[in-house]
């Protein structure tokens, strides 16, 4: 491991509906990628994987794919996991942590799959290193074993904490929007850096911050660490160089025309805290404002928002009344576009017209549509 220029296979995992968005990000990085269920697969060097960790906005994790094959029995799984050259990956004091997933397979016990996999790793390491025990006192190595339709995949997590953990959001509001989904909404919207963007239901500010990061060319992983930085086969100088490159690409003084408002003072207080923690204090303007009376001056831009969905029957009428007000708000702003994500199938009727474009996405477990009004 660690050879310069050697290509490996990686999987950038992504939420359902975002696989193609993540693949598009990787392609823009110059990496050959294709979307598949659960993420985007790409080929690259170990430094490409580190770069993906730094720059991916819509993916959850970057996994190094170590082995794939049929696993209808525990013996099949043991042999597949044992075929990996673990002695080239793990130091003798590695803390081995195996997570598992079983879906529509004959091997349906996650706990047993984890136990069999760890046994295969430990046996191979003891044989190849010539030791009788492994202390497991060193760095943690998160290894994943998933068995789907009797086909197993063995991976090593290169990310550690999920990539949505940018570091700026330490408190959540009532209906938090995950950072990766917020970044995807920014990407899928007609907004581009340099255009005005306004969120009239800004909540705790995730959409505003993700748009600002993109406008300032700030790598989302710039202020955090990744699991692979502790792996002995990674090139420390190469990773340091990529971090320097990301810092140099960041333009903290890039002009921003990004603002928002909300009627909830507690959400706005969290929003201001997150903006400050993202290093954007004074760059994004937020205020308390009822969208029913919102009127913006200046050039046209894009309204981008995650309004209440009204999942509970008692809240639905209130949510649909809000959607009607969104339609009126857009009519008050000729030339503006509006994009909103909602799980309410009655959104378009309440808004007052059909969306020009819709895309099916998931906010957590909630099936949603992203409505784009051009």
GROMACS .gro file of C-alpha atoms in nm:
model
  374
    1UNK     CA    1   0.000   0.000   0.000
    2UNK     CA    2   0.097   0.363  -0.042
    3UNK     CA    3   0.268   0.326  -0.380
    4UNK     CA    4   0.260   0.651  -0.573
    5UNK     CA    5   0.029   0.651  -0.872
    6UNK     CA    6  -0.127   0.311  -0.796
    7UNK     CA    7  -0.503   0.311  -0.862
    8UNK     CA    8  -0.749   0.172  -0.609
    9UNK     CA    9  -1.126   0.140  -0.607
   10UNK     CA   10  -1.324   0.361  -0.371
   11UNK     CA   11  -1.690   0.414  -0.288
   12UNK     CA   12  -1.819   0.756  -0.189
   13UNK     CA   13  -2.135   0.663  -0.003
   14UNK     CA   14  -2.433   0.895  -0.042
   15UNK     CA   15  -2.795   0.916   0.065
   16UNK     CA   16  -3.057   0.767  -0.167
   17UNK     CA   17  -3.119   1.012  -0.450
   18UNK     CA   18  -2.780   1.184  -0.414
   19UNK     CA   19  -2.563   0.915  -0.577
   20UNK     CA   20  -2.561   1.096  -0.912
   21UNK     CA   21  -2.484   1.431  -0.748
   22UNK     CA   22  -2.183   1.278  -0.569
   23UNK     CA   23  -2.066   1.115  -0.893
   24UNK     CA   24  -2.088   1.455  -1.063
   25UNK     CA   25  -1.870   1.609  -0.793
   26UNK     CA   26  -1.606   1.338  -0.841
   27UNK     CA   27  -1.608   1.386  -1.217
   28UNK     CA   28  -1.551   1.759  -1.170
   29UNK     CA   29  -1.244   1.661  -0.966
   30UNK     CA   30  -1.120   1.470  -1.270
   31UNK     CA   31  -1.191   1.128  -1.120
   32UNK     CA   32  -1.368   0.859  -1.325
   33UNK     CA   33  -1.686   0.789  -1.129
   34UNK     CA   34  -2.018   0.617  -1.175
   35UNK     CA   35  -2.326   0.626  -0.958
   36UNK     CA   36  -2.456   0.305  -0.802
   37UNK     CA   37  -2.697   0.216  -0.525
   38UNK     CA   38  -2.565   0.372  -0.209
   39UNK     CA   39  -2.308   0.604  -0.359
   40UNK     CA   40  -2.058   0.668  -0.637
   41UNK     CA   41  -1.772   0.434  -0.723
   42UNK     CA   42  -1.445   0.580  -0.846
   43UNK     CA   43  -1.090   0.482  -0.926
   44UNK     CA   44  -0.792   0.677  -0.799
   45UNK     CA   45  -0.482   0.693  -0.585
   46UNK     CA   46  -0.476   0.712  -0.207
   47UNK     CA   47  -0.421   1.088  -0.240
   48UNK     CA   48  -0.732   1.108  -0.460
   49UNK     CA   49  -0.927   0.951  -0.174
   50UNK     CA   50  -0.790   1.212   0.065
   51UNK     CA   51  -0.880   1.486  -0.184
   52UNK     CA   52  -1.233   1.343  -0.209
   53UNK     CA   53  -1.262   1.359   0.171
   54UNK     CA   54  -1.159   1.724   0.165
   55UNK     CA   55  -1.380   1.843  -0.120
   56UNK     CA   56  -1.692   1.624  -0.144
   57UNK     CA   57  -1.998   1.821  -0.039
   58UNK     CA   58  -2.277   1.566  -0.093
   59UNK     CA   59  -2.121   1.230   0.005
   60UNK     CA   60  -2.129   1.069   0.351
   61UNK     CA   61  -1.802   0.874   0.353
   62UNK     CA   62  -1.513   0.760   0.135
   63UNK     CA   63  -1.448   0.385   0.159
   64UNK     CA   64  -1.150   0.194   0.020
   65UNK     CA   65  -1.290  -0.122  -0.144
   66UNK     CA   66  -1.062  -0.412  -0.045
   67UNK     CA   67  -1.252  -0.718  -0.169
   68UNK     CA   68  -1.582  -0.816  -0.327
   69UNK     CA   69  -1.726  -1.157  -0.396
   70UNK     CA   70  -2.002  -1.411  -0.343
   71UNK     CA   71  -2.067  -1.506   0.020
   72UNK     CA   72  -2.351  -1.752   0.058
   73UNK     CA   73  -2.190  -1.918   0.362
   74UNK     CA   74  -1.977  -1.809   0.656
   75UNK     CA   75  -1.687  -2.004   0.507
   76UNK     CA   76  -1.719  -1.799   0.186
   77UNK     CA   77  -1.710  -1.480   0.393
   78UNK     CA   78  -1.412  -1.602   0.600
   79UNK     CA   79  -1.212  -1.681   0.286
   80UNK     CA   80  -1.302  -1.351   0.117
   81UNK     CA   81  -1.203  -1.138   0.418
   82UNK     CA   82  -0.890  -1.347   0.470
   83UNK     CA   83  -0.781  -1.288   0.109
   84UNK     CA   84  -0.709  -0.921   0.184
   85UNK     CA   85  -0.344  -0.838   0.250
   86UNK     CA   86  -0.417  -0.699   0.596
   87UNK     CA   87  -0.050  -0.711   0.691
   88UNK     CA   88   0.012  -0.433   0.436
   89UNK     CA   89  -0.270  -0.221   0.575
   90UNK     CA   90  -0.271  -0.259   0.952
   91UNK     CA   91   0.013  -0.220   1.202
   92UNK     CA   92   0.050  -0.498   1.456
   93UNK     CA   93  -0.111  -0.285   1.729
   94UNK     CA   94  -0.412  -0.180   1.518
   95UNK     CA   95  -0.746  -0.156   1.697
   96UNK     CA   96  -0.969  -0.356   1.461
   97UNK     CA   97  -1.333  -0.248   1.454
   98UNK     CA   98  -1.564  -0.438   1.218
   99UNK     CA   99  -1.912  -0.307   1.137
  100UNK     CA  100  -2.159  -0.513   0.935
  101UNK     CA  101  -2.470  -0.498   0.721
  102UNK     CA  102  -2.680  -0.783   0.581
  103UNK     CA  103  -2.962  -0.728   0.330
  104UNK     CA  104  -3.162  -0.994   0.142
  105UNK     CA  105  -2.893  -1.259   0.193
  106UNK     CA  106  -2.861  -1.607   0.339
  107UNK     CA  107  -2.618  -1.460   0.592
  108UNK     CA  108  -2.859  -1.247   0.791
  109UNK     CA  109  -2.688  -1.228   1.131
  110UNK     CA  110  -2.486  -0.906   1.139
  111UNK     CA  111  -2.319  -1.005   1.466
  112UNK     CA  112  -2.203  -1.340   1.326
  113UNK     CA  113  -2.073  -1.175   1.007
  114UNK     CA  114  -1.875  -0.929   1.219
  115UNK     CA  115  -1.730  -1.209   1.433
  116UNK     CA  116  -1.634  -1.425   1.133
  117UNK     CA  117  -1.476  -1.128   0.956
  118UNK     CA  118  -1.271  -1.020   1.255
  119UNK     CA  119  -1.154  -1.379   1.307
  120UNK     CA  120  -1.035  -1.390   0.945
  121UNK     CA  121  -0.847  -1.061   0.983
  122UNK     CA  122  -0.683  -1.160   1.311
  123UNK     CA  123  -0.580  -1.505   1.186
  124UNK     CA  124  -0.421  -1.362   0.871
  125UNK     CA  125  -0.234  -1.095   1.065
  126UNK     CA  126  -0.101  -1.338   1.327
  127UNK     CA  127   0.015  -1.580   1.055
  128UNK     CA  128   0.182  -1.313   0.839
  129UNK     CA  129   0.333  -1.117   1.129
  130UNK     CA  130   0.443  -1.430   1.316
  131UNK     CA  131   0.277  -1.336   1.646
  132UNK     CA  132   0.046  -1.523   1.881
  133UNK     CA  133  -0.168  -1.224   1.984
  134UNK     CA  134  -0.260  -0.875   1.869
  135UNK     CA  135  -0.268  -0.605   2.138
  136UNK     CA  136  -0.512  -0.372   1.956
  137UNK     CA  137  -0.380  -0.073   2.152
  138UNK     CA  138  -0.302   0.150   1.853
  139UNK     CA  139  -0.500   0.355   1.602
  140UNK     CA  140  -0.857   0.250   1.527
  141UNK     CA  141  -0.923   0.098   1.184
  142UNK     CA  142  -1.295   0.099   1.090
  143UNK     CA  143  -1.354  -0.199   0.860
  144UNK     CA  144  -1.692  -0.257   0.699
  145UNK     CA  145  -1.838  -0.586   0.578
  146UNK     CA  146  -2.168  -0.565   0.392
  147UNK     CA  147  -2.353  -0.864   0.246
  148UNK     CA  148  -2.625  -0.771  -0.003
  149UNK     CA  149  -2.798  -1.035  -0.218
  150UNK     CA  150  -2.533  -1.290  -0.111
  151UNK     CA  151  -2.252  -1.065  -0.238
  152UNK     CA  152  -2.004  -0.932   0.016
  153UNK     CA  153  -1.795  -0.616   0.007
  154UNK     CA  154  -1.504  -0.549   0.244
  155UNK     CA  155  -1.404  -0.185   0.293
  156UNK     CA  156  -1.183   0.038   0.503
  157UNK     CA  157  -1.334   0.370   0.607
  158UNK     CA  158  -1.109   0.658   0.496
  159UNK     CA  159  -1.329   0.930   0.650
  160UNK     CA  160  -1.397   0.846   1.014
  161UNK     CA  161  -1.678   1.076   1.123
  162UNK     CA  162  -1.935   1.122   0.846
  163UNK     CA  163  -1.845   1.394   0.596
  164UNK     CA  164  -2.149   1.603   0.688
  165UNK     CA  165  -1.964   1.683   1.013
  166UNK     CA  166  -1.815   2.008   0.881
  167UNK     CA  167  -1.752   2.141   1.231
  168UNK     CA  168  -1.972   2.450   1.226
  169UNK     CA  169  -2.304   2.302   1.341
  170UNK     CA  170  -2.294   2.215   1.709
  171UNK     CA  171  -2.665   2.271   1.780
  172UNK     CA  172  -2.967   2.158   1.583
  173UNK     CA  173  -3.306   2.316   1.549
  174UNK     CA  174  -3.642   2.141   1.540
  175UNK     CA  175  -3.603   2.010   1.181
  176UNK     CA  176  -3.232   2.012   1.096
  177UNK     CA  177  -3.128   1.971   0.734
  178UNK     CA  178  -2.821   1.755   0.697
  179UNK     CA  179  -2.522   1.943   0.556
  180UNK     CA  180  -2.475   1.700   0.267
  181UNK     CA  181  -2.840   1.732   0.160
  182UNK     CA  182  -2.821   2.112   0.193
  183UNK     CA  183  -2.513   2.114  -0.031
  184UNK     CA  184  -2.697   1.896  -0.284
  185UNK     CA  185  -2.994   2.136  -0.289
  186UNK     CA  186  -2.754   2.423  -0.356
  187UNK     CA  187  -2.596   2.220  -0.639
  188UNK     CA  188  -2.931   2.115  -0.791
  189UNK     CA  189  -3.079   2.465  -0.776
  190UNK     CA  190  -3.032   2.723  -1.054
  191UNK     CA  191  -2.826   2.938  -0.813
  192UNK     CA  192  -2.460   2.992  -0.896
  193UNK     CA  193  -2.192   3.188  -0.708
  194UNK     CA  194  -2.231   3.559  -0.773
  195UNK     CA  195  -2.611   3.546  -0.781
  196UNK     CA  196  -2.827   3.661  -0.488
  197UNK     CA  197  -2.956   3.376  -0.272
  198UNK     CA  198  -3.219   3.417  -0.001
  199UNK     CA  199  -3.370   3.163   0.240
  200UNK     CA  200  -3.695   3.298   0.393
  201UNK     CA  201  -3.719   2.994   0.628
  202UNK     CA  202  -3.349   2.982   0.713
  203UNK     CA  203  -3.383   2.798   1.046
  204UNK     CA  204  -3.035   2.723   1.178
  205UNK     CA  205  -2.866   2.837   0.857
  206UNK     CA  206  -2.736   2.520   0.693
  207UNK     CA  207  -2.845   2.611   0.339
  208UNK     CA  208  -2.695   2.960   0.369
  209UNK     CA  209  -2.362   2.831   0.501
  210UNK     CA  210  -2.329   2.556   0.239
  211UNK     CA  211  -2.397   2.810  -0.038
  212UNK     CA  212  -2.139   3.048   0.111
  213UNK     CA  213  -1.878   2.771   0.130
  214UNK     CA  214  -1.932   2.700  -0.237
  215UNK     CA  215  -1.917   3.068  -0.334
  216UNK     CA  216  -1.590   3.110  -0.143
  217UNK     CA  217  -1.440   2.784  -0.284
  218UNK     CA  218  -1.403   2.656   0.071
  219UNK     CA  219  -1.343   2.282   0.092
  220UNK     CA  220  -1.608   2.143   0.332
  221UNK     CA  221  -1.349   1.922   0.504
  222UNK     CA  222  -1.095   2.200   0.554
  223UNK     CA  223  -1.142   2.232   0.932
  224UNK     CA  224  -1.165   1.865   1.029
  225UNK     CA  225  -0.954   1.550   1.045
  226UNK     CA  226  -1.009   1.217   0.867
  227UNK     CA  227  -0.948   0.860   0.981
  228UNK     CA  228  -0.700   0.793   0.699
  229UNK     CA  229  -0.461   1.055   0.840
  230UNK     CA  230  -0.361   0.801   1.107
  231UNK     CA  231  -0.306   0.514   0.861
  232UNK     CA  232   0.063   0.422   0.818
  233UNK     CA  233   0.031   0.360   0.442
  234UNK     CA  234  -0.082   0.718   0.372
  235UNK     CA  235   0.168   0.976   0.246
  236UNK     CA  236   0.181   1.244   0.517
  237UNK     CA  237   0.361   1.497   0.297
  238UNK     CA  238   0.107   1.441   0.019
  239UNK     CA  239  -0.186   1.498   0.254
  240UNK     CA  240  -0.025   1.812   0.395
  241UNK     CA  241   0.023   1.943   0.042
  242UNK     CA  242  -0.343   1.884  -0.043
  243UNK     CA  243  -0.452   2.069   0.273
  244UNK     CA  244  -0.230   2.363   0.179
  245UNK     CA  245  -0.381   2.360  -0.170
  246UNK     CA  246  -0.732   2.368  -0.022
  247UNK     CA  247  -0.642   2.658   0.209
  248UNK     CA  248  -0.496   2.853  -0.083
  249UNK     CA  249  -0.809   2.791  -0.296
  250UNK     CA  250  -1.033   2.929  -0.021
  251UNK     CA  251  -1.130   3.293  -0.079
  252UNK     CA  252  -1.269   3.413   0.256
  253UNK     CA  253  -1.328   3.762   0.117
  254UNK     CA  254  -1.518   3.647  -0.194
  255UNK     CA  255  -1.823   3.871  -0.246
  256UNK     CA  256  -2.138   3.708  -0.111
  257UNK     CA  257  -2.497   3.801  -0.181
  258UNK     CA  258  -2.643   3.542   0.057
  259UNK     CA  259  -2.901   3.623   0.324
  260UNK     CA  260  -3.201   3.479   0.503
  261UNK     CA  261  -3.472   3.528   0.758
  262UNK     CA  262  -3.699   3.332   0.988
  263UNK     CA  263  -3.988   3.406   1.220
  264UNK     CA  264  -3.845   3.192   1.504
  265UNK     CA  265  -3.602   3.386   1.728
  266UNK     CA  266  -3.452   3.069   1.879
  267UNK     CA  267  -3.371   2.929   1.532
  268UNK     CA  268  -3.216   3.263   1.435
  269UNK     CA  269  -2.999   3.259   1.745
  270UNK     CA  270  -2.866   2.916   1.644
  271UNK     CA  271  -2.828   3.035   1.287
  272UNK     CA  272  -2.609   3.327   1.396
  273UNK     CA  273  -2.401   3.092   1.612
  274UNK     CA  274  -2.345   2.853   1.320
  275UNK     CA  275  -2.255   3.138   1.085
  276UNK     CA  276  -1.999   3.257   1.339
  277UNK     CA  277  -1.859   2.904   1.388
  278UNK     CA  278  -1.831   2.866   1.009
  279UNK     CA  279  -1.611   3.175   0.999
  280UNK     CA  280  -1.875   3.375   0.810
  281UNK     CA  281  -1.974   3.633   1.070
  282UNK     CA  282  -2.065   3.957   0.897
  283UNK     CA  283  -2.073   3.785   0.557
  284UNK     CA  284  -2.426   3.637   0.576
  285UNK     CA  285  -2.706   3.866   0.692
  286UNK     CA  286  -3.001   3.708   0.876
  287UNK     CA  287  -3.297   3.877   1.043
  288UNK     CA  288  -3.632   3.805   1.199
  289UNK     CA  289  -3.894   3.846   0.928
  290UNK     CA  290  -4.234   3.701   0.842
  291UNK     CA  291  -4.218   3.589   0.480
  292UNK     CA  292  -4.574   3.716   0.428
  293UNK     CA  293  -4.437   4.071   0.436
  294UNK     CA  294  -4.098   3.998   0.280
  295UNK     CA  295  -4.003   4.228  -0.009
  296UNK     CA  296  -3.647   4.236  -0.143
  297UNK     CA  297  -3.485   4.508  -0.350
  298UNK     CA  298  -3.196   4.470  -0.591
  299UNK     CA  299  -3.123   4.219  -0.865
  300UNK     CA  300  -3.324   3.898  -0.898
  301UNK     CA  301  -3.183   3.578  -0.755
  302UNK     CA  302  -3.295   3.246  -0.610
  303UNK     CA  303  -3.511   3.167  -0.308
  304UNK     CA  304  -3.384   2.836  -0.166
  305UNK     CA  305  -3.559   2.688   0.135
  306UNK     CA  306  -3.657   2.390   0.345
  307UNK     CA  307  -4.005   2.490   0.472
  308UNK     CA  308  -4.203   2.296   0.736
  309UNK     CA  309  -4.356   1.978   0.589
  310UNK     CA  310  -4.655   1.938   0.819
  311UNK     CA  311  -4.588   1.566   0.875
  312UNK     CA  312  -4.840   1.561   1.160
  313UNK     CA  313  -5.200   1.597   1.047
  314UNK     CA  314  -5.251   1.882   1.294
  315UNK     CA  315  -4.966   2.079   1.130
  316UNK     CA  316  -5.057   2.015   0.768
  317UNK     CA  317  -5.299   2.304   0.721
  318UNK     CA  318  -5.048   2.546   0.869
  319UNK     CA  319  -4.777   2.417   0.636
  320UNK     CA  320  -5.002   2.448   0.331
  321UNK     CA  321  -5.098   2.800   0.429
  322UNK     CA  322  -4.725   2.875   0.432
  323UNK     CA  323  -4.686   2.724   0.083
  324UNK     CA  324  -4.961   2.958  -0.042
  325UNK     CA  325  -4.765   3.249   0.104
  326UNK     CA  326  -4.452   3.124  -0.076
  327UNK     CA  327  -4.640   3.144  -0.405
  328UNK     CA  328  -4.747   3.499  -0.324
  329UNK     CA  329  -4.391   3.588  -0.219
  330UNK     CA  330  -4.254   3.468  -0.554
  331UNK     CA  331  -4.515   3.673  -0.740
  332UNK     CA  332  -4.397   3.981  -0.549
  333UNK     CA  333  -4.045   3.923  -0.683
  334UNK     CA  334  -4.052   3.918  -1.066
  335UNK     CA  335  -3.748   3.748  -1.214
  336UNK     CA  336  -3.669   3.549  -0.901
  337UNK     CA  337  -3.661   3.169  -0.898
  338UNK     CA  338  -3.774   2.952  -0.608
  339UNK     CA  339  -3.659   2.606  -0.497
  340UNK     CA  340  -3.806   2.421  -0.201
  341UNK     CA  341  -3.786   2.068  -0.062
  342UNK     CA  342  -4.100   1.919   0.091
  343UNK     CA  343  -4.247   1.583   0.185
  344UNK     CA  344  -4.602   1.715   0.143
  345UNK     CA  345  -4.770   1.579  -0.175
  346UNK     CA  346  -5.000   1.882  -0.167
  347UNK     CA  347  -4.716   2.134  -0.201
  348UNK     CA  348  -4.780   2.235  -0.564
  349UNK     CA  349  -5.155   2.272  -0.520
  350UNK     CA  350  -5.107   2.494  -0.217
  351UNK     CA  351  -4.826   2.691  -0.385
  352UNK     CA  352  -5.057   2.770  -0.674
  353UNK     CA  353  -4.882   2.613  -0.972
  354UNK     CA  354  -4.690   2.310  -1.084
  355UNK     CA  355  -4.314   2.315  -1.048
  356UNK     CA  356  -4.109   2.353  -1.364
  357UNK     CA  357  -3.892   2.066  -1.245
  358UNK     CA  358  -3.907   1.809  -0.963
  359UNK     CA  359  -3.649   1.571  -0.821
  360UNK     CA  360  -3.714   1.290  -0.573
  361UNK     CA  361  -3.485   1.307  -0.267
  362UNK     CA  362  -3.482   1.186   0.093
  363UNK     CA  363  -3.446   1.403   0.401
  364UNK     CA  364  -3.343   1.132   0.647
  365UNK     CA  365  -3.614   0.868   0.607
  366UNK     CA  366  -3.868   1.113   0.466
  367UNK     CA  367  -3.939   1.081   0.095
  368UNK     CA  368  -3.942   1.435  -0.046
  369UNK     CA  369  -3.959   1.627  -0.371
  370UNK     CA  370  -3.733   1.917  -0.460
  371UNK     CA  371  -3.952   2.168  -0.643
  372UNK     CA  372  -3.785   2.412  -0.882
  373UNK     CA  373  -3.981   2.714  -1.009
  374UNK     CA  374  -3.790   2.896  -1.280
   0.00000   0.00000   0.00000
